[in-house]
PDB file of C-alpha atoms in Angstrom:
ATOM      1  CA  UNK F  12      62.010 -54.532 -92.794  1.00 55.00           C
ATOM      2  CA  UNK F  13      63.844 -57.595 -91.510  1.00 77.00           C
ATOM      3  CA  UNK F  14      67.333 -56.681 -90.332  1.00 81.00           C
ATOM      4  CA  UNK F  15      70.195 -59.254 -90.259  1.00 81.00           C
ATOM      5  CA  UNK F  16      72.266 -59.631 -87.168  1.00 84.00           C
ATOM      6  CA  UNK F  17      75.183 -57.751 -88.705  1.00 88.00           C
ATOM      7  CA  UNK F  18      72.880 -54.827 -89.603  1.00 89.00           C
ATOM      8  CA  UNK F  19      71.390 -54.726 -86.079  1.00 89.00           C
ATOM      9  CA  UNK F  20      74.985 -54.774 -84.727  1.00 90.00           C
ATOM     10  CA  UNK F  21      75.923 -51.802 -86.915  1.00 93.00           C
ATOM     11  CA  UNK F  22      72.935 -49.886 -85.651  1.00 94.00           C
ATOM     12  CA  UNK F  23      74.000 -50.529 -82.047  1.00 94.00           C
ATOM     13  CA  UNK F  24      77.522 -49.348 -82.848  1.00 95.00           C
ATOM     14  CA  UNK F  25      76.384 -46.300 -84.846  1.00 96.00           C
ATOM     15  CA  UNK F  26      73.863 -45.049 -82.280  1.00 95.00           C
ATOM     16  CA  UNK F  27      76.247 -45.749 -79.320  1.00 95.00           C
ATOM     17  CA  UNK F  28      79.073 -43.785 -80.872  1.00 96.00           C
ATOM     18  CA  UNK F  29      76.804 -40.892 -81.900  1.00 96.00           C
ATOM     19  CA  UNK F  30      75.133 -40.540 -78.438  1.00 96.00           C
ATOM     20  CA  UNK F  31      78.238 -41.099 -76.261  1.00 96.00           C
ATOM     21  CA  UNK F  32      80.600 -38.960 -78.187  1.00 95.00           C
ATOM     22  CA  UNK F  33      78.006 -36.397 -79.086  1.00 94.00           C
ATOM     23  CA  UNK F  34      77.593 -35.895 -75.334  1.00 94.00           C
ATOM     24  CA  UNK F  35      81.430 -35.917 -74.726  1.00 94.00           C
ATOM     25  CA  UNK F  36      82.096 -33.328 -77.313  1.00 94.00           C
ATOM     26  CA  UNK F  37      79.154 -31.155 -76.200  1.00 92.00           C
ATOM     27  CA  UNK F  38      80.637 -31.197 -72.611  1.00 91.00           C
ATOM     28  CA  UNK F  39      84.362 -30.946 -73.505  1.00 89.00           C
ATOM     29  CA  UNK F  40      84.566 -28.489 -76.296  1.00 87.00           C
ATOM     30  CA  UNK F  41      83.127 -25.206 -75.003  1.00 81.00           C
ATOM     31  CA  UNK F  42      86.366 -24.371 -73.133  1.00 81.00           C
ATOM     32  CA  UNK F  43      89.268 -22.033 -73.282  1.00 83.00           C
ATOM     33  CA  UNK F  44      91.750 -24.755 -72.172  1.00 83.00           C
ATOM     34  CA  UNK F  45      95.021 -24.888 -74.087  1.00 87.00           C
ATOM     35  CA  UNK F  46      95.961 -28.393 -72.663  1.00 88.00           C
ATOM     36  CA  UNK F  47      93.763 -31.378 -71.859  1.00 89.00           C
ATOM     37  CA  UNK F  48      92.660 -30.870 -68.265  1.00 89.00           C
ATOM     38  CA  UNK F  49      92.096 -33.630 -65.655  1.00 90.00           C
ATOM     39  CA  UNK F  50      88.303 -33.226 -65.980  1.00 90.00           C
ATOM     40  CA  UNK F  51      88.545 -33.906 -69.627  1.00 90.00           C
ATOM     41  CA  UNK F  52      90.454 -37.122 -68.998  1.00 92.00           C
ATOM     42  CA  UNK F  53      87.691 -38.168 -66.441  1.00 93.00           C
ATOM     43  CA  UNK F  54      84.949 -37.243 -68.945  1.00 92.00           C
ATOM     44  CA  UNK F  55      86.631 -39.232 -71.683  1.00 94.00           C
ATOM     45  CA  UNK F  56      87.067 -42.289 -69.377  1.00 95.00           C
ATOM     46  CA  UNK F  57      83.342 -42.093 -68.459  1.00 95.00           C
ATOM     47  CA  UNK F  58      82.441 -41.775 -72.140  1.00 95.00           C
ATOM     48  CA  UNK F  59      84.496 -44.914 -73.059  1.00 95.00           C
ATOM     49  CA  UNK F  60      82.932 -46.820 -70.130  1.00 96.00           C
ATOM     50  CA  UNK F  61      79.400 -45.869 -71.286  1.00 96.00           C
ATOM     51  CA  UNK F  62      80.356 -46.703 -74.870  1.00 95.00           C
ATOM     52  CA  UNK F  63      81.612 -50.203 -73.936  1.00 96.00           C
ATOM     53  CA  UNK F  64      78.591 -50.835 -71.647  1.00 96.00           C
ATOM     54  CA  UNK F  65      76.090 -49.775 -74.425  1.00 95.00           C
ATOM     55  CA  UNK F  66      77.768 -51.924 -77.016  1.00 95.00           C
ATOM     56  CA  UNK F  67      77.857 -55.001 -74.660  1.00 96.00           C
ATOM     57  CA  UNK F  68      74.213 -54.561 -73.608  1.00 95.00           C
ATOM     58  CA  UNK F  69      73.056 -53.901 -77.163  1.00 93.00           C
ATOM     59  CA  UNK F  70      74.790 -56.968 -78.538  1.00 91.00           C
ATOM     60  CA  UNK F  71      73.601 -59.181 -75.749  1.00 92.00           C
ATOM     61  CA  UNK F  72      70.072 -57.986 -76.575  1.00 92.00           C
ATOM     62  CA  UNK F  73      70.484 -58.630 -80.299  1.00 90.00           C
ATOM     63  CA  UNK F  74      71.913 -62.130 -79.621  1.00 88.00           C
ATOM     64  CA  UNK F  75      68.948 -63.047 -77.440  1.00 90.00           C
ATOM     65  CA  UNK F  76      66.395 -61.718 -79.869  1.00 86.00           C
ATOM     66  CA  UNK F  77      68.067 -62.982 -83.040  1.00 80.00           C
ATOM     67  CA  UNK F  78      70.656 -65.592 -82.399  1.00 75.00           C
ATOM     68  CA  UNK F  79      71.467 -66.248 -86.108  1.00 75.00           C
ATOM     69  CA  UNK F  80      74.788 -64.438 -86.844  1.00 72.00           C
ATOM     70  CA  UNK F  81      76.219 -66.197 -89.802  1.00 77.00           C
ATOM     71  CA  UNK F  82      78.036 -64.049 -92.387  1.00 79.00           C
ATOM     72  CA  UNK F  83      78.330 -64.557 -96.100  1.00 82.00           C
ATOM     73  CA  UNK F  84      80.265 -62.994 -98.963  1.00 89.00           C
ATOM     74  CA  UNK F  85      77.899 -59.987 -99.155  1.00 88.00           C
ATOM     75  CA  UNK F  86      78.569 -59.114 -95.433  1.00 87.00           C
ATOM     76  CA  UNK F  87      82.285 -59.342 -96.052  1.00 90.00           C
ATOM     77  CA  UNK F  88      82.115 -57.183 -99.061  1.00 92.00           C
ATOM     78  CA  UNK F  89      79.927 -54.592 -97.349  1.00 92.00           C
ATOM     79  CA  UNK F  90      82.473 -54.510 -94.356  1.00 92.00           C
ATOM     80  CA  UNK F  91      85.362 -54.010 -96.764  1.00 94.00           C
ATOM     81  CA  UNK F  92      83.624 -51.116 -98.547  1.00 94.00           C
ATOM     82  CA  UNK F  93      82.689 -49.436 -95.280  1.00 94.00           C
ATOM     83  CA  UNK F  94      86.289 -49.810 -93.985  1.00 95.00           C
ATOM     84  CA  UNK F  95      87.555 -48.123 -97.145  1.00 96.00           C
ATOM     85  CA  UNK F  96      85.309 -45.104 -96.482  1.00 96.00           C
ATOM     86  CA  UNK F  97      86.326 -44.924 -92.845  1.00 96.00           C
ATOM     87  CA  UNK F  98      89.936 -45.174 -93.792  1.00 96.00           C
ATOM     88  CA  UNK F  99      89.743 -42.163 -96.011  1.00 97.00           C
ATOM     89  CA  UNK F 100      87.897 -40.104 -93.445  1.00 96.00           C
ATOM     90  CA  UNK F 101      90.432 -41.051 -90.803  1.00 97.00           C
ATOM     91  CA  UNK F 102      93.408 -40.241 -93.147  1.00 97.00           C
ATOM     92  CA  UNK F 103      92.011 -36.722 -93.775  1.00 96.00           C
ATOM     93  CA  UNK F 104      91.356 -36.329 -90.103  1.00 95.00           C
ATOM     94  CA  UNK F 105      94.931 -37.294 -89.040  1.00 96.00           C
ATOM     95  CA  UNK F 106      96.313 -34.854 -91.555  1.00 96.00           C
ATOM     96  CA  UNK F 107      93.999 -32.097 -90.233  1.00 95.00           C
ATOM     97  CA  UNK F 108      94.994 -32.833 -86.650  1.00 94.00           C
ATOM     98  CA  UNK F 109      98.738 -32.738 -87.621  1.00 94.00           C
ATOM     99  CA  UNK F 110      98.098 -29.302 -89.225  1.00 94.00           C
ATOM    100  CA  UNK F 111      96.275 -28.118 -86.060  1.00 92.00           C
ATOM    101  CA  UNK F 112      99.221 -29.415 -84.007  1.00 92.00           C
ATOM    102  CA  UNK F 113     101.817 -27.236 -85.702  1.00 94.00           C
ATOM    103  CA  UNK F 114      99.560 -24.207 -85.707  1.00 93.00           C
ATOM    104  CA  UNK F 115      98.340 -24.085 -82.059  1.00 89.00           C
ATOM    105  CA  UNK F 116      99.735 -24.034 -78.574  1.00 89.00           C
ATOM    106  CA  UNK F 117      99.064 -26.910 -76.203  1.00 88.00           C
ATOM    107  CA  UNK F 118      97.550 -30.242 -76.917  1.00 88.00           C
ATOM    108  CA  UNK F 119      93.788 -29.729 -76.342  1.00 91.00           C
ATOM    109  CA  UNK F 120      92.798 -28.779 -79.833  1.00 90.00           C
ATOM    110  CA  UNK F 121      95.105 -31.333 -81.482  1.00 92.00           C
ATOM    111  CA  UNK F 122      93.837 -34.102 -79.188  1.00 92.00           C
ATOM    112  CA  UNK F 123      90.204 -33.353 -79.896  1.00 93.00           C
ATOM    113  CA  UNK F 124      90.613 -32.922 -83.640  1.00 94.00           C
ATOM    114  CA  UNK F 125      92.272 -36.355 -83.644  1.00 95.00           C
ATOM    115  CA  UNK F 126      89.580 -37.848 -81.489  1.00 95.00           C
ATOM    116  CA  UNK F 127      86.811 -36.256 -83.571  1.00 95.00           C
ATOM    117  CA  UNK F 128      88.425 -37.602 -86.741  1.00 96.00           C
ATOM    118  CA  UNK F 129      88.366 -41.090 -85.288  1.00 96.00           C
ATOM    119  CA  UNK F 130      84.840 -40.797 -84.232  1.00 96.00           C
ATOM    120  CA  UNK F 131      83.853 -39.450 -87.625  1.00 97.00           C
ATOM    121  CA  UNK F 132      85.765 -42.235 -89.378  1.00 97.00           C
ATOM    122  CA  UNK F 133      83.869 -44.870 -87.209  1.00 97.00           C
ATOM    123  CA  UNK F 134      80.546 -43.153 -88.059  1.00 97.00           C
ATOM    124  CA  UNK F 135      81.399 -42.941 -91.728  1.00 97.00           C
ATOM    125  CA  UNK F 136      82.387 -46.632 -91.792  1.00 96.00           C
ATOM    126  CA  UNK F 137      79.360 -47.788 -90.008  1.00 96.00           C
ATOM    127  CA  UNK F 138      77.024 -45.430 -91.838  1.00 96.00           C
ATOM    128  CA  UNK F 139      78.288 -46.501 -95.218  1.00 96.00           C
ATOM    129  CA  UNK F 140      77.820 -50.111 -94.264  1.00 95.00           C
ATOM    130  CA  UNK F 141      74.228 -49.431 -93.091  1.00 94.00           C
ATOM    131  CA  UNK F 142      73.574 -47.595 -96.419  1.00 95.00           C
ATOM    132  CA  UNK F 143      74.938 -50.529 -98.412  1.00 93.00           C
ATOM    133  CA  UNK F 144      72.774 -52.996 -96.494  1.00 91.00           C
ATOM    134  CA  UNK F 145      69.634 -50.857 -97.175  1.00 88.00           C
ATOM    135  CA  UNK F 146      70.593 -50.394-100.803  1.00 86.00           C
ATOM    136  CA  UNK F 147      70.942 -54.147-101.110  1.00 76.00           C
ATOM    137  CA  UNK F 148      74.568 -54.179-102.222  1.00 63.00           C
TER     138      UNK F 148
END
């Protein structure tokens, strides 16, 4: 199974998001907080820093191992289809977070539903692109 540069890049993004934000949500969500607390802000900052570092390191490694990164029409079509899937997931998530915002006190739940919908949208976009690459679309 020979993966293209774009497919390897998608795996780096998918796994990075899954691990970093999986850890973030496992640490931040078991709480009774009504508002986002300072420790949540620090945890979020650390998560973003780890995500950026993992993406940079992963893409440097891919570029060293497989320097060919040309894209073609198939890559652009797969990216477009993945973006469409991610956009729908994000739209539903934003609507859900707005519903949560008017039904709950404070900003903790609203913020985390919104962040979760963004993470799910990114995972759906990347996951659907990986599926299309494997399917040979």
